[in-house]
Amino acid sequence: LVLMGYANPMTIRGPEWFAAECARAGVDGVICVDIPPEEDPELGPALRSAGIALIRLATPTTDAKRLPTVLQDTSGFLYYVSVAGITGKQQAALGSIEDAVARLKSATELPVAVGFGVRTPDQASAIAKVADGVVVGSALVEMVAEWGPDAAGPVREATRALADAVHSAKEIGQQ
């Protein structure tokens, strides 16, 4: 289980409290989208002390000079944000994703997961062929907003279709 969010709710009661609550709840990793590595003197160490992965973001604009800073305290996996823009609204070309994943994998042994703009099983399958993981967020959040209390069934069906597509792509890639 990976939580993704913003610094304020994660640090308002103190990073140690947040990390302890995450550990108690069984959280495996945390993505804090608005604290760059250079400005993280407390949250990262608190999460590490609690045994929780700190997952950092790399983007199309993360250059070779900045990448080592991003990777320095990243654990669990590296999340590649495939487009510069608003989450869930665009999708990068597969060729650019493939190039970026290759570049990132040459700099780290961590798995590289790709997200932003991934909405369909076909998109997830294509990305799974070049990345270690696929992140689908906005599409599922939108389903919950649309279906409200009746969202469990549609979300389960959507995640099953996404997972089947990713698993099929991985199986084909291993043959």
PDB file of C-alpha atoms in Angstrom:
ATOM      1  CA  LEU A   1       0.000   0.000   0.000  1.00  0.00           C
ATOM      2  CA  VAL A   2       1.452   3.335  -1.094  1.00  0.00           C
ATOM      3  CA  LEU A   3       0.022   6.664   0.042  1.00  0.00           C
ATOM      4  CA  MET A   4       0.378   9.704  -2.199  1.00  0.00           C
ATOM      5  CA  GLY A   5      -0.311  13.184  -0.984  1.00  0.00           C
ATOM      6  CA  TYR A   6       0.945  16.552   0.148  1.00  0.00           C
ATOM      7  CA  ALA A   7       3.278  17.602   2.947  1.00  0.00           C
ATOM      8  CA  ASN A   8       0.816  19.506   5.125  1.00  0.00           C
ATOM      9  CA  PRO A   9      -1.337  16.530   6.185  1.00  0.00           C
ATOM     10  CA  MET A  10       1.799  14.403   6.516  1.00  0.00           C
ATOM     11  CA  THR A  11       3.643  16.805   8.788  1.00  0.00           C
ATOM     12  CA  ILE A  12       1.000  18.801  10.665  1.00  0.00           C
ATOM     13  CA  ARG A  13       1.296  16.537  13.732  1.00  0.00           C
ATOM     14  CA  GLY A  14       4.962  15.908  13.101  1.00  0.00           C
ATOM     15  CA  PRO A  15       6.659  13.547  10.672  1.00  0.00           C
ATOM     16  CA  GLU A  16       7.367  10.967  13.388  1.00  0.00           C
ATOM     17  CA  TRP A  17       3.664  10.754  14.252  1.00  0.00           C
ATOM     18  CA  PHE A  18       2.740  10.394  10.580  1.00  0.00           C
ATOM     19  CA  ALA A  19       5.367   7.693  10.019  1.00  0.00           C
ATOM     20  CA  ALA A  20       4.237   5.773  13.107  1.00  0.00           C
ATOM     21  CA  GLU A  21       0.592   5.924  11.998  1.00  0.00           C
ATOM     22  CA  CYS A  22       1.567   4.733   8.515  1.00  0.00           C
ATOM     23  CA  ALA A  23       3.485   1.811   9.997  1.00  0.00           C
ATOM     24  CA  ARG A  24       0.558   0.937  12.266  1.00  0.00           C
ATOM     25  CA  ALA A  25      -1.792   0.953   9.261  1.00  0.00           C
ATOM     26  CA  GLY A  26       0.473  -1.281   7.163  1.00  0.00           C
ATOM     27  CA  VAL A  27       1.587   1.364   4.674  1.00  0.00           C
ATOM     28  CA  ASP A  28       4.565   0.220   2.587  1.00  0.00           C
ATOM     29  CA  GLY A  29       5.538   3.514   0.985  1.00  0.00           C
ATOM     30  CA  VAL A  30       4.791   7.215   0.786  1.00  0.00           C
ATOM     31  CA  ILE A  31       4.936   9.653  -2.107  1.00  0.00           C
ATOM     32  CA  CYS A  32       4.972  13.281  -0.989  1.00  0.00           C
ATOM     33  CA  VAL A  33       4.508  15.292  -4.152  1.00  0.00           C
ATOM     34  CA  ASP A  34       5.418  18.712  -2.835  1.00  0.00           C
ATOM     35  CA  ILE A  35       8.626  18.207  -0.854  1.00  0.00           C
ATOM     36  CA  PRO A  36      11.690  18.047  -3.095  1.00  0.00           C
ATOM     37  CA  PRO A  37      14.652  16.054  -1.740  1.00  0.00           C
ATOM     38  CA  GLU A  38      16.597  19.235  -0.983  1.00  0.00           C
ATOM     39  CA  GLU A  39      13.845  20.428   1.362  1.00  0.00           C
ATOM     40  CA  ASP A  40      13.189  17.204   3.262  1.00  0.00           C
ATOM     41  CA  PRO A  41      15.117  17.247   6.535  1.00  0.00           C
ATOM     42  CA  GLU A  42      12.410  15.452   8.559  1.00  0.00           C
ATOM     43  CA  LEU A  43       9.818  13.412   6.660  1.00  0.00           C
ATOM     44  CA  GLY A  44      12.240  11.128   4.814  1.00  0.00           C
ATOM     45  CA  PRO A  45      14.236  10.177   7.929  1.00  0.00           C
ATOM     46  CA  ALA A  46      11.035   9.592   9.929  1.00  0.00           C
ATOM     47  CA  LEU A  47       9.648   7.272   7.245  1.00  0.00           C
ATOM     48  CA  ARG A  48      12.930   5.371   6.959  1.00  0.00           C
ATOM     49  CA  SER A  49      13.054   4.921  10.739  1.00  0.00           C
ATOM     50  CA  ALA A  50       9.559   3.419  10.593  1.00  0.00           C
ATOM     51  CA  GLY A  51      10.551   1.041   7.770  1.00  0.00           C
ATOM     52  CA  ILE A  52       8.463   2.817   5.156  1.00  0.00           C
ATOM     53  CA  ALA A  53       9.738   3.467   1.644  1.00  0.00           C
ATOM     54  CA  LEU A  54      10.081   7.052   0.500  1.00  0.00           C
ATOM     55  CA  ILE A  55       9.191   7.081  -3.179  1.00  0.00           C
ATOM     56  CA  ARG A  56      10.477  10.064  -5.106  1.00  0.00           C
ATOM     57  CA  LEU A  57       9.298  11.458  -8.425  1.00  0.00           C
ATOM     58  CA  ALA A  58      11.295  11.895 -11.616  1.00  0.00           C
ATOM     59  CA  THR A  59       9.798  13.858 -14.501  1.00  0.00           C
ATOM     60  CA  PRO A  60      10.593  14.518 -18.155  1.00  0.00           C
ATOM     61  CA  THR A  61      12.504  17.591 -16.935  1.00  0.00           C
ATOM     62  CA  THR A  62      14.653  15.700 -14.402  1.00  0.00           C
ATOM     63  CA  ASP A  63      18.068  16.028 -16.000  1.00  0.00           C
ATOM     64  CA  ALA A  64      21.301  14.097 -15.408  1.00  0.00           C
ATOM     65  CA  LYS A  65      22.516  16.735 -12.948  1.00  0.00           C
ATOM     66  CA  ARG A  66      19.403  16.535 -10.735  1.00  0.00           C
ATOM     67  CA  LEU A  67      18.741  12.795 -10.948  1.00  0.00           C
ATOM     68  CA  PRO A  68      21.360  11.760  -8.328  1.00  0.00           C
ATOM     69  CA  THR A  69      19.723  14.136  -5.821  1.00  0.00           C
ATOM     70  CA  VAL A  70      16.321  12.582  -6.499  1.00  0.00           C
ATOM     71  CA  LEU A  71      17.709   9.060  -6.164  1.00  0.00           C
ATOM     72  CA  GLN A  72      19.823   9.737  -3.073  1.00  0.00           C
ATOM     73  CA  ASP A  73      17.183   8.753  -0.508  1.00  0.00           C
ATOM     74  CA  THR A  74      14.577   7.133  -2.737  1.00  0.00           C
ATOM     75  CA  SER A  75      13.499   3.652  -1.722  1.00  0.00           C
ATOM     76  CA  GLY A  76      10.856   1.169  -2.816  1.00  0.00           C
ATOM     77  CA  PHE A  77      10.660   2.362  -6.393  1.00  0.00           C
ATOM     78  CA  LEU A  78      11.160   5.476  -8.486  1.00  0.00           C
ATOM     79  CA  TYR A  79       7.936   6.979  -9.818  1.00  0.00           C
ATOM     80  CA  TYR A  80       8.361   8.414 -13.309  1.00  0.00           C
ATOM     81  CA  VAL A  81       5.777  11.116 -14.009  1.00  0.00           C
ATOM     82  CA  SER A  82       5.473  10.588 -17.752  1.00  0.00           C
ATOM     83  CA  VAL A  83       4.122  14.021 -18.669  1.00  0.00           C
ATOM     84  CA  ALA A  84       4.647  17.548 -17.464  1.00  0.00           C
ATOM     85  CA  GLY A  85       1.164  18.746 -16.639  1.00  0.00           C
ATOM     86  CA  ILE A  86      -1.924  17.916 -14.642  1.00  0.00           C
ATOM     87  CA  THR A  87      -2.324  14.345 -13.487  1.00  0.00           C
ATOM     88  CA  GLY A  88      -4.631  12.189 -15.522  1.00  0.00           C
ATOM     89  CA  LYS A  89      -5.208  14.664 -18.340  1.00  0.00           C
ATOM     90  CA  GLN A  90      -2.512  13.766 -20.881  1.00  0.00           C
ATOM     91  CA  GLN A  91      -0.489  10.758 -21.923  1.00  0.00           C
ATOM     92  CA  ALA A  92       3.093  10.740 -23.135  1.00  0.00           C
ATOM     93  CA  ALA A  93       4.114   8.919 -26.292  1.00  0.00           C
ATOM     94  CA  LEU A  94       5.285   5.378 -25.572  1.00  0.00           C
ATOM     95  CA  GLY A  95       8.622   6.040 -27.284  1.00  0.00           C
ATOM     96  CA  SER A  96       9.436   8.876 -24.911  1.00  0.00           C
ATOM     97  CA  ILE A  97       8.429   6.722 -21.931  1.00  0.00           C
ATOM     98  CA  GLU A  98      10.643   3.883 -23.129  1.00  0.00           C
ATOM     99  CA  ASP A  99      13.616   6.245 -23.537  1.00  0.00           C
ATOM    100  CA  ALA A 100      13.053   7.801 -20.114  1.00  0.00           C
ATOM    101  CA  VAL A 101      12.720   4.442 -18.350  1.00  0.00           C
ATOM    102  CA  ALA A 102      15.957   3.235 -19.963  1.00  0.00           C
ATOM    103  CA  ARG A 103      17.731   6.414 -18.827  1.00  0.00           C
ATOM    104  CA  LEU A 104      16.414   6.085 -15.275  1.00  0.00           C
ATOM    105  CA  LYS A 105      17.206   2.377 -15.030  1.00  0.00           C
ATOM    106  CA  SER A 106      20.788   3.105 -16.062  1.00  0.00           C
ATOM    107  CA  ALA A 107      21.052   5.374 -12.990  1.00  0.00           C
ATOM    108  CA  THR A 108      19.387   3.156 -10.355  1.00  0.00           C
ATOM    109  CA  GLU A 109      18.691  -0.441  -9.454  1.00  0.00           C
ATOM    110  CA  LEU A 110      15.304   0.529  -8.061  1.00  0.00           C
ATOM    111  CA  PRO A 111      12.240  -0.522 -10.029  1.00  0.00           C
ATOM    112  CA  VAL A 112      10.800   2.273 -12.170  1.00  0.00           C
ATOM    113  CA  ALA A 113       7.023   2.705 -12.193  1.00  0.00           C
ATOM    114  CA  VAL A 114       5.329   5.002 -14.710  1.00  0.00           C
ATOM    115  CA  GLY A 115       2.212   7.035 -14.106  1.00  0.00           C
ATOM    116  CA  PHE A 116       0.235  10.144 -15.103  1.00  0.00           C
ATOM    117  CA  GLY A 117      -2.238   9.863 -17.924  1.00  0.00           C
ATOM    118  CA  VAL A 118      -2.638   6.073 -17.659  1.00  0.00           C
ATOM    119  CA  ARG A 119      -6.352   5.378 -17.894  1.00  0.00           C
ATOM    120  CA  THR A 120      -7.009   2.214 -19.899  1.00  0.00           C
ATOM    121  CA  PRO A 121      -5.890  -1.412 -19.899  1.00  0.00           C
ATOM    122  CA  ASP A 122      -4.297  -0.886 -23.335  1.00  0.00           C
ATOM    123  CA  GLN A 123      -2.227   2.024 -22.034  1.00  0.00           C
ATOM    124  CA  ALA A 124      -1.242   0.069 -18.918  1.00  0.00           C
ATOM    125  CA  SER A 125      -0.233  -2.930 -21.031  1.00  0.00           C
ATOM    126  CA  ALA A 126       1.955  -0.835 -23.326  1.00  0.00           C
ATOM    127  CA  ILE A 127       3.732   0.798 -20.387  1.00  0.00           C
ATOM    128  CA  ALA A 128       4.150  -2.517 -18.560  1.00  0.00           C
ATOM    129  CA  LYS A 129       6.217  -3.760 -21.491  1.00  0.00           C
ATOM    130  CA  VAL A 130       8.872  -1.077 -20.844  1.00  0.00           C
ATOM    131  CA  ALA A 131       8.566  -0.262 -17.115  1.00  0.00           C
ATOM    132  CA  ASP A 132       8.644  -2.260 -13.899  1.00  0.00           C
ATOM    133  CA  GLY A 133       5.289  -0.929 -12.762  1.00  0.00           C
ATOM    134  CA  VAL A 134       2.289   1.097 -13.873  1.00  0.00           C
ATOM    135  CA  VAL A 135       0.485   3.673 -11.724  1.00  0.00           C
ATOM    136  CA  VAL A 136      -3.183   4.437 -12.349  1.00  0.00           C
ATOM    137  CA  GLY A 137      -4.640   7.067 -10.069  1.00  0.00           C
ATOM    138  CA  SER A 138      -6.876   9.758 -11.513  1.00  0.00           C
ATOM    139  CA  ALA A 139      -8.992   7.355 -13.548  1.00  0.00           C
ATOM    140  CA  LEU A 140      -9.897   5.414 -10.401  1.00  0.00           C
ATOM    141  CA  VAL A 141     -10.442   8.544  -8.309  1.00  0.00           C
ATOM    142  CA  GLU A 142     -12.815   9.817 -10.999  1.00  0.00           C
ATOM    143  CA  MET A 143     -14.743   6.533 -10.840  1.00  0.00           C
ATOM    144  CA  VAL A 144     -15.149   6.890  -7.077  1.00  0.00           C
ATOM    145  CA  ALA A 145     -16.359  10.471  -7.550  1.00  0.00           C
ATOM    146  CA  GLU A 146     -18.834   9.374 -10.226  1.00  0.00           C
ATOM    147  CA  TRP A 147     -20.176   6.274  -8.503  1.00  0.00           C
ATOM    148  CA  GLY A 148     -19.973   7.458  -4.885  1.00  0.00           C
ATOM    149  CA  PRO A 149     -20.974   4.766  -2.400  1.00  0.00           C
ATOM    150  CA  ASP A 150     -21.602   2.336  -5.270  1.00  0.00           C
ATOM    151  CA  ALA A 151     -18.037   2.614  -6.605  1.00  0.00           C
ATOM    152  CA  ALA A 152     -16.658  -0.656  -5.226  1.00  0.00           C
ATOM    153  CA  GLY A 153     -17.946  -2.840  -8.067  1.00  0.00           C
ATOM    154  CA  PRO A 154     -16.927  -0.604 -10.975  1.00  0.00           C
ATOM    155  CA  VAL A 155     -13.526   0.136  -9.407  1.00  0.00           C
ATOM    156  CA  ARG A 156     -12.945  -3.587  -8.793  1.00  0.00           C
ATOM    157  CA  GLU A 157     -13.793  -4.356 -12.436  1.00  0.00           C
ATOM    158  CA  ALA A 158     -11.532  -1.570 -13.700  1.00  0.00           C
ATOM    159  CA  THR A 159      -8.598  -2.595 -11.512  1.00  0.00           C
ATOM    160  CA  ARG A 160      -9.046  -6.229 -12.501  1.00  0.00           C
ATOM    161  CA  ALA A 161      -8.940  -5.264 -16.201  1.00  0.00           C
ATOM    162  CA  LEU A 162      -5.861  -3.084 -15.614  1.00  0.00           C
ATOM    163  CA  ALA A 163      -4.104  -5.824 -13.638  1.00  0.00           C
ATOM    164  CA  ASP A 164      -4.928  -8.467 -16.254  1.00  0.00           C
ATOM    165  CA  ALA A 165      -3.504  -6.228 -18.987  1.00  0.00           C
ATOM    166  CA  VAL A 166      -0.298  -5.600 -17.032  1.00  0.00           C
ATOM    167  CA  HIS A 167       0.159  -9.273 -16.142  1.00  0.00           C
ATOM    168  CA  SER A 168      -0.406 -10.325 -19.760  1.00  0.00           C
ATOM    169  CA  ALA A 169       2.149  -7.777 -20.966  1.00  0.00           C
ATOM    170  CA  LYS A 170       4.695  -8.998 -18.410  1.00  0.00           C
ATOM    171  CA  GLU A 171       4.110 -12.647 -19.369  1.00  0.00           C
ATOM    172  CA  ILE A 172       4.577 -11.857 -23.059  1.00  0.00           C
ATOM    173  CA  GLY A 173       7.752  -9.934 -22.221  1.00  0.00           C
ATOM    174  CA  GLN A 174       9.193 -12.928 -20.348  1.00  0.00           C
ATOM    175  CA  GLN A 175       8.717 -15.364 -23.233  1.00  0.00           C
TER     176      GLN A 175
END
